[in-house]
Amino acid sequence: QVQLVESGGGLVQAGGSLRLSCTASGRTFSSYRMGWFRQAPGKEREFVAAIMRNGGNTYLRGSVKGRFTISRDNAKNTVYLQMNSLKPEDTAVYYCAAGQAGDIRSDYDYWGQGTQVTVSS
């Protein structure tokens, strides 16, 4: 069982930055690939970013490439999402997730409760 707790969300003006953190319980964090997803009001949840177990490979959705960076610190059981040049369309609840197999854009076993990111224009 893995419990995930996100933090770092908030209200920011367009062009600003935020760093989301997601800390996992348990000793097996390094055995999971980690992902970030988001869900805007009235829209389906969508994949944002993923990072493999050792942090060597990362994946980003096209609309955030060049603006967002995903990283992890296995010693701290934490995954990060650095978000720069934020746009109003980035407004959503952001979730982190942990998975071990399957499609990195959809197959995850554990989810956090989410943190709200609001970008004002």
mmCIF file of N, CA and C in Angstrom:
data_model
loop_
_atom_site.group_PDB
_atom_site.id
_atom_site.type_symbol
_atom_site.label_atom_id
_atom_site.label_comp_id
_atom_site.label_asym_id
_atom_site.label_seq_id
_atom_site.Cartn_x
_atom_site.Cartn_y
_atom_site.Cartn_z
ATOM 1 N N GLN A 1 0.841 -1.185 0.000
ATOM 2 C CA GLN A 1 0.000 0.000 0.000
ATOM 3 C C GLN A 1 0.882 1.243 0.000
ATOM 4 N N VAL A 2 0.543 2.189 -0.841
ATOM 5 C CA VAL A 2 1.278 3.447 -0.933
ATOM 6 C C VAL A 2 0.296 4.593 -0.747
ATOM 7 N N GLN A 3 0.634 5.493 0.118
ATOM 8 C CA GLN A 3 -0.174 6.707 0.294
ATOM 9 C C GLN A 3 0.597 7.896 -0.259
ATOM 10 N N LEU A 4 -0.094 8.725 -1.026
ATOM 11 C CA LEU A 4 0.527 9.860 -1.697
ATOM 12 C C LEU A 4 -0.119 11.151 -1.217
ATOM 13 N N VAL A 5 0.695 12.135 -0.895
ATOM 14 C CA VAL A 5 0.193 13.424 -0.440
ATOM 15 C C VAL A 5 0.843 14.531 -1.262
ATOM 16 N N GLU A 6 0.005 15.274 -1.997
ATOM 17 C CA GLU A 6 0.494 16.378 -2.809
ATOM 18 C C GLU A 6 0.482 17.680 -2.010
ATOM 19 N N SER A 7 1.350 18.594 -2.406
ATOM 20 C CA SER A 7 1.375 19.929 -1.830
ATOM 21 C C SER A 7 1.978 20.882 -2.852
ATOM 22 N N GLY A 8 1.830 22.178 -2.578
ATOM 23 C CA GLY A 8 2.458 23.177 -3.427
ATOM 24 C C GLY A 8 1.534 23.908 -4.372
ATOM 25 N N GLY A 9 0.270 23.499 -4.412
ATOM 26 C CA GLY A 9 -0.662 24.202 -5.285
ATOM 27 C C GLY A 9 -0.985 25.591 -4.758
ATOM 28 N N GLY A 10 -1.692 26.355 -5.569
ATOM 29 C CA GLY A 10 -2.073 27.701 -5.147
ATOM 30 C C GLY A 10 -2.520 28.545 -6.310
ATOM 31 N N LEU A 11 -2.624 29.844 -6.042
ATOM 32 C CA LEU A 11 -3.049 30.822 -7.042
ATOM 33 C C LEU A 11 -1.820 31.584 -7.531
ATOM 34 N N VAL A 12 -1.668 31.669 -8.835
ATOM 35 C CA VAL A 12 -0.518 32.357 -9.412
ATOM 36 C C VAL A 12 -0.970 33.097 -10.667
ATOM 37 N N GLN A 13 -0.299 34.172 -10.974
ATOM 38 C CA GLN A 13 -0.612 34.912 -12.195
ATOM 39 C C GLN A 13 0.004 34.217 -13.409
ATOM 40 N N ALA A 14 -0.594 34.443 -14.550
ATOM 41 C CA ALA A 14 -0.049 33.895 -15.787
ATOM 42 C C ALA A 14 1.406 34.317 -15.943
ATOM 43 N N GLY A 15 2.230 33.364 -16.357
ATOM 44 C CA GLY A 15 3.658 33.604 -16.489
ATOM 45 C C GLY A 15 4.447 33.232 -15.249
ATOM 46 N N GLY A 16 3.753 32.964 -14.163
ATOM 47 C CA GLY A 16 4.413 32.623 -12.920
ATOM 48 C C GLY A 16 4.788 31.156 -12.841
ATOM 49 N N SER A 17 5.286 30.765 -11.670
ATOM 50 C CA SER A 17 5.777 29.403 -11.460
ATOM 51 C C SER A 17 5.236 28.822 -10.159
ATOM 52 N N LEU A 18 5.132 27.534 -10.139
ATOM 53 C CA LEU A 18 4.809 26.773 -8.937
ATOM 54 C C LEU A 18 5.576 25.470 -8.982
ATOM 55 N N ARG A 19 5.888 24.937 -7.806
ATOM 56 C CA ARG A 19 6.467 23.603 -7.739
ATOM 57 C C ARG A 19 5.578 22.730 -6.882
ATOM 58 N N LEU A 20 5.048 21.698 -7.470
ATOM 59 C CA LEU A 20 4.252 20.724 -6.744
ATOM 60 C C LEU A 20 5.159 19.618 -6.216
ATOM 61 N N SER A 21 4.807 19.143 -5.038
ATOM 62 C CA SER A 21 5.518 18.018 -4.441
ATOM 63 C C SER A 21 4.521 16.912 -4.130
ATOM 64 N N CYS A 22 4.989 15.700 -4.175
ATOM 65 C CA CYS A 22 4.162 14.549 -3.808
ATOM 66 C C CYS A 22 5.052 13.597 -3.021
ATOM 67 N N THR A 23 4.695 13.405 -1.766
ATOM 68 C CA THR A 23 5.477 12.544 -0.900
ATOM 69 C C THR A 23 4.731 11.242 -0.661
ATOM 70 N N ALA A 24 5.454 10.145 -0.771
ATOM 71 C CA ALA A 24 4.866 8.820 -0.630
ATOM 72 C C ALA A 24 5.250 8.175 0.687
ATOM 73 N N SER A 25 4.331 7.418 1.237
ATOM 74 C CA SER A 25 4.626 6.637 2.432
ATOM 75 C C SER A 25 5.253 5.323 2.005
ATOM 76 N N GLY A 26 5.847 4.633 2.948
ATOM 77 C CA GLY A 26 6.368 3.315 2.669
ATOM 78 C C GLY A 26 7.807 3.328 2.189
ATOM 79 N N ARG A 27 8.371 2.139 2.079
ATOM 80 C CA ARG A 27 9.783 1.989 1.750
ATOM 81 C C ARG A 27 10.020 1.611 0.311
ATOM 82 N N THR A 28 8.951 1.513 -0.480
ATOM 83 C CA THR A 28 9.095 0.979 -1.827
ATOM 84 C C THR A 28 8.936 2.049 -2.905
ATOM 85 N N PHE A 29 9.105 3.304 -2.541
ATOM 86 C CA PHE A 29 8.889 4.395 -3.491
ATOM 87 C C PHE A 29 9.702 4.190 -4.762
ATOM 88 N N SER A 30 10.942 3.778 -4.616
ATOM 89 C CA SER A 30 11.821 3.657 -5.782
ATOM 90 C C SER A 30 11.406 2.536 -6.729
ATOM 91 N N SER A 31 10.479 1.699 -6.324
ATOM 92 C CA SER A 31 10.013 0.624 -7.199
ATOM 93 C C SER A 31 8.849 1.058 -8.081
ATOM 94 N N TYR A 32 8.394 2.290 -7.902
ATOM 95 C CA TYR A 32 7.250 2.794 -8.660
ATOM 96 C C TYR A 32 7.685 3.876 -9.649
ATOM 97 N N ARG A 33 7.125 3.811 -10.842
ATOM 98 C CA ARG A 33 7.175 4.990 -11.690
ATOM 99 C C ARG A 33 6.095 5.941 -11.203
ATOM 100 N N MET A 34 6.351 7.200 -11.346
ATOM 101 C CA MET A 34 5.449 8.215 -10.813
ATOM 102 C C MET A 34 4.912 9.091 -11.935
ATOM 103 N N GLY A 35 3.691 9.517 -11.756
ATOM 104 C CA GLY A 35 3.067 10.362 -12.758
ATOM 105 C C GLY A 35 2.332 11.529 -12.131
ATOM 106 N N TRP A 36 2.146 12.555 -12.928
ATOM 107 C CA TRP A 36 1.292 13.693 -12.573
ATOM 108 C C TRP A 36 0.165 13.767 -13.602
ATOM 109 N N PHE A 37 -1.036 13.995 -13.088
ATOM 110 C CA PHE A 37 -2.217 14.163 -13.911
ATOM 111 C C PHE A 37 -2.921 15.444 -13.473
ATOM 112 N N ARG A 38 -3.845 15.902 -14.285
ATOM 113 C CA ARG A 38 -4.644 17.057 -13.889
ATOM 114 C C ARG A 38 -6.056 16.918 -14.428
ATOM 115 N N GLN A 39 -6.964 17.580 -13.725
ATOM 116 C CA GLN A 39 -8.357 17.578 -14.147
ATOM 117 C C GLN A 39 -8.933 18.968 -13.963
ATOM 118 N N ALA A 40 -9.320 19.559 -15.060
ATOM 119 C CA ALA A 40 -9.953 20.876 -15.038
ATOM 120 C C ALA A 40 -11.458 20.699 -14.900
ATOM 121 N N PRO A 41 -12.160 21.720 -14.405
ATOM 122 C CA PRO A 41 -13.627 21.617 -14.246
ATOM 123 C C PRO A 41 -14.304 21.259 -15.560
ATOM 124 N N GLY A 42 -15.152 20.240 -15.513
ATOM 125 C CA GLY A 42 -15.901 19.844 -16.683
ATOM 126 C C GLY A 42 -15.119 19.047 -17.704
ATOM 127 N N LYS A 43 -13.872 18.713 -17.378
ATOM 128 C CA LYS A 43 -13.041 17.971 -18.323
ATOM 129 C C LYS A 43 -12.572 16.667 -17.703
ATOM 130 N N GLU A 44 -12.144 15.760 -18.547
ATOM 131 C CA GLU A 44 -11.611 14.503 -18.063
ATOM 132 C C GLU A 44 -10.184 14.695 -17.541
ATOM 133 N N ARG A 45 -9.813 13.809 -16.670
ATOM 134 C CA ARG A 45 -8.445 13.832 -16.161
ATOM 135 C C ARG A 45 -7.479 13.527 -17.299
ATOM 136 N N GLU A 46 -6.349 14.239 -17.323
ATOM 137 C CA GLU A 46 -5.385 14.029 -18.395
ATOM 138 C C GLU A 46 -3.975 13.855 -17.853
ATOM 139 N N PHE A 47 -3.202 13.086 -18.586
ATOM 140 C CA PHE A 47 -1.810 12.860 -18.249
ATOM 141 C C PHE A 47 -1.008 14.143 -18.439
ATOM 142 N N VAL A 48 -0.100 14.407 -17.504
ATOM 143 C CA VAL A 48 0.770 15.572 -17.606
ATOM 144 C C VAL A 48 2.239 15.159 -17.760
ATOM 145 N N ALA A 49 2.694 14.278 -16.859
ATOM 146 C CA ALA A 49 4.109 13.924 -16.873
ATOM 147 C C ALA A 49 4.320 12.606 -16.145
ATOM 148 N N ALA A 50 5.419 11.946 -16.485
ATOM 149 C CA ALA A 50 5.776 10.703 -15.800
ATOM 150 C C ALA A 50 7.290 10.605 -15.704
ATOM 151 N N ILE A 51 7.735 9.881 -14.687
ATOM 152 C CA ILE A 51 9.168 9.668 -14.496
ATOM 153 C C ILE A 51 9.380 8.230 -14.068
ATOM 154 N N MET A 52 10.402 7.601 -14.647
ATOM 155 C CA MET A 52 10.656 6.205 -14.353
ATOM 156 C C MET A 52 11.307 6.053 -12.982
ATOM 157 N N ARG A 53 11.484 4.815 -12.563
ATOM 158 C CA ARG A 53 11.884 4.507 -11.200
ATOM 159 C C ARG A 53 13.176 5.182 -10.767
ATOM 160 N N ASN A 54 14.169 5.183 -11.636
ATOM 161 C CA ASN A 54 15.458 5.769 -11.265
ATOM 162 C C ASN A 54 15.591 7.214 -11.720
ATOM 163 N N GLY A 55 14.541 7.752 -12.275
ATOM 164 C CA GLY A 55 14.553 9.138 -12.720
ATOM 165 C C GLY A 55 15.244 9.368 -14.035
ATOM 166 N N GLY A 56 15.690 8.285 -14.681
ATOM 167 C CA GLY A 56 16.454 8.443 -15.905
ATOM 168 C C GLY A 56 15.630 8.873 -17.101
ATOM 169 N N ASN A 57 14.393 8.473 -17.153
ATOM 170 C CA ASN A 57 13.528 8.805 -18.293
ATOM 171 C C ASN A 57 12.297 9.558 -17.813
ATOM 172 N N THR A 58 11.969 10.607 -18.528
ATOM 173 C CA THR A 58 10.779 11.380 -18.207
ATOM 174 C C THR A 58 9.935 11.563 -19.459
ATOM 175 N N TYR A 59 8.660 11.805 -19.240
ATOM 176 C CA TYR A 59 7.718 11.974 -20.339
ATOM 177 C C TYR A 59 6.783 13.132 -19.990
ATOM 178 N N LEU A 60 6.487 13.967 -20.960
ATOM 179 C CA LEU A 60 5.627 15.126 -20.759
ATOM 180 C C LEU A 60 4.606 15.206 -21.882
ATOM 181 N N ARG A 61 3.403 15.677 -21.549
ATOM 182 C CA ARG A 61 2.453 15.920 -22.624
ATOM 183 C C ARG A 61 2.926 17.112 -23.419
ATOM 184 N N GLY A 62 2.511 17.165 -24.674
ATOM 185 C CA GLY A 62 3.054 18.167 -25.571
ATOM 186 C C GLY A 62 2.848 19.601 -25.122
ATOM 187 N N SER A 63 1.686 19.882 -24.553
ATOM 188 C CA SER A 63 1.354 21.266 -24.209
ATOM 189 C C SER A 63 2.181 21.820 -23.047
ATOM 190 N N VAL A 64 2.897 20.965 -22.335
ATOM 191 C CA VAL A 64 3.684 21.458 -21.203
ATOM 192 C C VAL A 64 5.186 21.325 -21.440
ATOM 193 N N LYS A 65 5.560 20.732 -22.551
ATOM 194 C CA LYS A 65 6.992 20.593 -22.851
ATOM 195 C C LYS A 65 7.643 21.961 -22.946
ATOM 196 N N GLY A 66 8.816 22.082 -22.330
ATOM 197 C CA GLY A 66 9.511 23.355 -22.312
ATOM 198 C C GLY A 66 9.085 24.257 -21.165
ATOM 199 N N ARG A 67 7.992 23.904 -20.482
ATOM 200 C CA ARG A 67 7.509 24.703 -19.344
ATOM 201 C C ARG A 67 7.523 23.916 -18.042
ATOM 202 N N PHE A 68 7.193 22.632 -18.088
ATOM 203 C CA PHE A 68 7.126 21.794 -16.893
ATOM 204 C C PHE A 68 8.302 20.822 -16.876
ATOM 205 N N THR A 69 8.732 20.492 -15.662
ATOM 206 C CA THR A 69 9.776 19.494 -15.467
ATOM 207 C C THR A 69 9.363 18.567 -14.334
ATOM 208 N N ILE A 70 9.503 17.271 -14.563
ATOM 209 C CA ILE A 70 9.236 16.302 -13.509
ATOM 210 C C ILE A 70 10.563 15.745 -13.012
ATOM 211 N N SER A 71 10.670 15.582 -11.720
ATOM 212 C CA SER A 71 11.886 15.019 -11.132
ATOM 213 C C SER A 71 11.495 14.243 -9.879
ATOM 214 N N ARG A 72 12.436 13.487 -9.349
ATOM 215 C CA ARG A 72 12.149 12.713 -8.135
ATOM 216 C C ARG A 72 13.404 12.618 -7.286
ATOM 217 N N ASP A 73 13.174 12.458 -5.989
ATOM 218 C CA ASP A 73 14.247 12.226 -5.028
ATOM 219 C C ASP A 73 13.865 10.964 -4.261
ATOM 220 N N ASN A 74 14.440 9.852 -4.636
ATOM 221 C CA ASN A 74 14.051 8.588 -4.013
ATOM 222 C C ASN A 74 14.450 8.528 -2.545
ATOM 223 N N ALA A 75 15.467 9.261 -2.161
ATOM 224 C CA ALA A 75 15.860 9.288 -0.747
ATOM 225 C C ALA A 75 14.813 9.986 0.111
ATOM 226 N N LYS A 76 14.042 10.881 -0.506
ATOM 227 C CA LYS A 76 13.002 11.621 0.213
ATOM 228 C C LYS A 76 11.600 11.109 -0.114
ATOM 229 N N ASN A 77 11.511 10.048 -0.913
ATOM 230 C CA ASN A 77 10.200 9.504 -1.309
ATOM 231 C C ASN A 77 9.308 10.582 -1.925
ATOM 232 N N THR A 78 9.900 11.436 -2.729
ATOM 233 C CA THR A 78 9.164 12.590 -3.238
ATOM 234 C C THR A 78 9.369 12.757 -4.738
ATOM 235 N N VAL A 79 8.283 13.103 -5.408
ATOM 236 C CA VAL A 79 8.320 13.474 -6.815
ATOM 237 C C VAL A 79 7.862 14.919 -6.933
ATOM 238 N N TYR A 80 8.464 15.633 -7.872
ATOM 239 C CA TYR A 80 8.190 17.048 -8.036
ATOM 240 C C TYR A 80 7.666 17.341 -9.444
ATOM 241 N N LEU A 81 6.889 18.411 -9.531
ATOM 242 C CA LEU A 81 6.505 18.944 -10.830
ATOM 243 C C LEU A 81 6.771 20.440 -10.789
ATOM 244 N N GLN A 82 7.833 20.854 -11.459
ATOM 245 C CA GLN A 82 8.151 22.267 -11.569
ATOM 246 C C GLN A 82 7.410 22.833 -12.762
ATOM 247 N N MET A 83 6.591 23.841 -12.494
ATOM 248 C CA MET A 83 5.753 24.420 -13.532
ATOM 249 C C MET A 83 6.126 25.885 -13.724
ATOM 250 N N ASN A 84 6.643 26.205 -14.891
ATOM 251 C CA ASN A 84 7.032 27.571 -15.228
ATOM 252 C C ASN A 84 6.149 28.101 -16.353
ATOM 253 N N SER A 85 6.174 29.405 -16.541
ATOM 254 C CA SER A 85 5.401 30.044 -17.613
ATOM 255 C C SER A 85 3.955 29.550 -17.617
ATOM 256 N N LEU A 86 3.354 29.551 -16.462
ATOM 257 C CA LEU A 86 2.004 29.018 -16.331
ATOM 258 C C LEU A 86 0.993 29.835 -17.126
ATOM 259 N N LYS A 87 0.008 29.128 -17.636
ATOM 260 C CA LYS A 87 -1.052 29.722 -18.435
ATOM 261 C C LYS A 87 -2.397 29.464 -17.767
ATOM 262 N N PRO A 88 -3.399 30.286 -18.038
ATOM 263 C CA PRO A 88 -4.727 30.032 -17.454
ATOM 264 C C PRO A 88 -5.249 28.629 -17.770
ATOM 265 N N GLU A 89 -4.909 28.097 -18.912
ATOM 266 C CA GLU A 89 -5.379 26.754 -19.270
ATOM 267 C C GLU A 89 -4.699 25.648 -18.477
ATOM 268 N N ASP A 90 -3.709 25.986 -17.671
ATOM 269 C CA ASP A 90 -3.097 25.011 -16.763
ATOM 270 C C ASP A 90 -3.900 24.868 -15.465
ATOM 271 N N THR A 91 -4.908 25.699 -15.289
ATOM 272 C CA THR A 91 -5.732 25.636 -14.092
ATOM 273 C C THR A 91 -6.427 24.281 -13.995
ATOM 274 N N ALA A 92 -6.247 23.614 -12.862
ATOM 275 C CA ALA A 92 -6.803 22.273 -12.671
ATOM 276 C C ALA A 92 -6.445 21.786 -11.273
ATOM 277 N N VAL A 93 -7.054 20.677 -10.904
ATOM 278 C CA VAL A 93 -6.581 19.922 -9.744
ATOM 279 C C VAL A 93 -5.513 18.961 -10.252
ATOM 280 N N TYR A 94 -4.356 19.005 -9.609
ATOM 281 C CA TYR A 94 -3.233 18.160 -10.020
ATOM 282 C C TYR A 94 -3.095 16.986 -9.055
ATOM 283 N N TYR A 95 -2.940 15.802 -9.639
ATOM 284 C CA TYR A 95 -2.826 14.571 -8.870
ATOM 285 C C TYR A 95 -1.496 13.884 -9.175
ATOM 286 N N CYS A 96 -0.897 13.313 -8.157
ATOM 287 C CA CYS A 96 0.226 12.432 -8.434
ATOM 288 C C CYS A 96 -0.253 10.988 -8.308
ATOM 289 N N ALA A 97 0.482 10.106 -8.949
ATOM 290 C CA ALA A 97 0.090 8.707 -8.987
ATOM 291 C C ALA A 97 1.332 7.829 -9.042
ATOM 292 N N ALA A 98 1.189 6.620 -8.538
ATOM 293 C CA ALA A 98 2.283 5.645 -8.538
ATOM 294 C C ALA A 98 1.830 4.382 -9.247
ATOM 295 N N GLY A 99 2.689 3.859 -10.106
ATOM 296 C CA GLY A 99 2.352 2.651 -10.837
ATOM 297 C C GLY A 99 3.572 1.789 -11.069
ATOM 298 N N GLN A 100 3.326 0.531 -11.425
ATOM 299 C CA GLN A 100 4.440 -0.380 -11.648
ATOM 300 C C GLN A 100 4.455 -0.996 -13.037
ATOM 301 N N ALA A 101 3.324 -1.002 -13.729
ATOM 302 C CA ALA A 101 3.294 -1.647 -15.038
ATOM 303 C C ALA A 101 2.225 -0.993 -15.899
ATOM 304 N N GLY A 102 2.300 -1.265 -17.185
ATOM 305 C CA GLY A 102 1.277 -0.768 -18.089
ATOM 306 C C GLY A 102 1.648 0.543 -18.745
ATOM 307 N N ASP A 103 0.655 1.188 -19.291
ATOM 308 C CA ASP A 103 0.828 2.440 -20.017
ATOM 309 C C ASP A 103 1.161 3.575 -19.050
ATOM 310 N N ILE A 104 2.250 4.278 -19.313
ATOM 311 C CA ILE A 104 2.650 5.345 -18.390
ATOM 312 C C ILE A 104 1.655 6.494 -18.404
ATOM 313 N N ARG A 105 0.814 6.572 -19.429
ATOM 314 C CA ARG A 105 -0.150 7.666 -19.502
ATOM 315 C C ARG A 105 -1.491 7.328 -18.867
ATOM 316 N N SER A 106 -1.645 6.088 -18.364
ATOM 317 C CA SER A 106 -2.958 5.747 -17.823
ATOM 318 C C SER A 106 -2.972 4.719 -16.697
ATOM 319 N N ASP A 107 -1.973 3.883 -16.590
ATOM 320 C CA ASP A 107 -2.032 2.741 -15.674
ATOM 321 C C ASP A 107 -1.260 3.015 -14.388
ATOM 322 N N TYR A 108 -1.987 3.399 -13.374
ATOM 323 C CA TYR A 108 -1.415 3.690 -12.070
ATOM 324 C C TYR A 108 -2.242 3.030 -10.978
ATOM 325 N N ASP A 109 -1.561 2.627 -9.909
ATOM 326 C CA ASP A 109 -2.210 1.854 -8.859
ATOM 327 C C ASP A 109 -2.654 2.710 -7.674
ATOM 328 N N TYR A 110 -1.950 3.780 -7.410
ATOM 329 C CA TYR A 110 -2.230 4.616 -6.240
ATOM 330 C C TYR A 110 -2.295 6.089 -6.666
ATOM 331 N N TRP A 111 -3.185 6.813 -6.011
ATOM 332 C CA TRP A 111 -3.422 8.214 -6.349
ATOM 333 C C TRP A 111 -3.439 9.069 -5.102
ATOM 334 N N GLY A 112 -2.974 10.298 -5.244
ATOM 335 C CA GLY A 112 -3.098 11.265 -4.174
ATOM 336 C C GLY A 112 -4.461 11.928 -4.200
ATOM 337 N N GLN A 113 -4.668 12.837 -3.253
ATOM 338 C CA GLN A 113 -5.965 13.494 -3.124
ATOM 339 C C GLN A 113 -6.090 14.729 -4.007
ATOM 340 N N GLY A 114 -4.980 15.188 -4.533
ATOM 341 C CA GLY A 114 -4.999 16.321 -5.447
ATOM 342 C C GLY A 114 -4.677 17.642 -4.782
ATOM 343 N N THR A 115 -4.137 18.560 -5.562
ATOM 344 C CA THR A 115 -3.867 19.919 -5.095
ATOM 345 C C THR A 115 -4.292 20.881 -6.197
ATOM 346 N N GLN A 116 -4.959 21.957 -5.796
ATOM 347 C CA GLN A 116 -5.533 22.899 -6.757
ATOM 348 C C GLN A 116 -4.469 23.871 -7.250
ATOM 349 N N VAL A 117 -4.414 24.040 -8.550
ATOM 350 C CA VAL A 117 -3.575 25.062 -9.178
ATOM 351 C C VAL A 117 -4.489 25.985 -9.964
ATOM 352 N N THR A 118 -4.433 27.264 -9.657
ATOM 353 C CA THR A 118 -5.245 28.249 -10.351
ATOM 354 C C THR A 118 -4.332 29.316 -10.927
ATOM 355 N N VAL A 119 -4.438 29.537 -12.231
ATOM 356 C CA VAL A 119 -3.615 30.521 -12.918
ATOM 357 C C VAL A 119 -4.529 31.636 -13.409
ATOM 358 N N SER A 120 -4.306 32.832 -12.916
ATOM 359 C CA SER A 120 -5.144 33.963 -13.309
ATOM 360 C C SER A 120 -4.522 34.694 -14.503
ATOM 361 N N SER A 121 -5.392 35.251 -15.319
ATOM 362 C CA SER A 121 -4.907 35.958 -16.524
ATOM 363 C C SER A 121 -4.651 37.426 -16.257
#
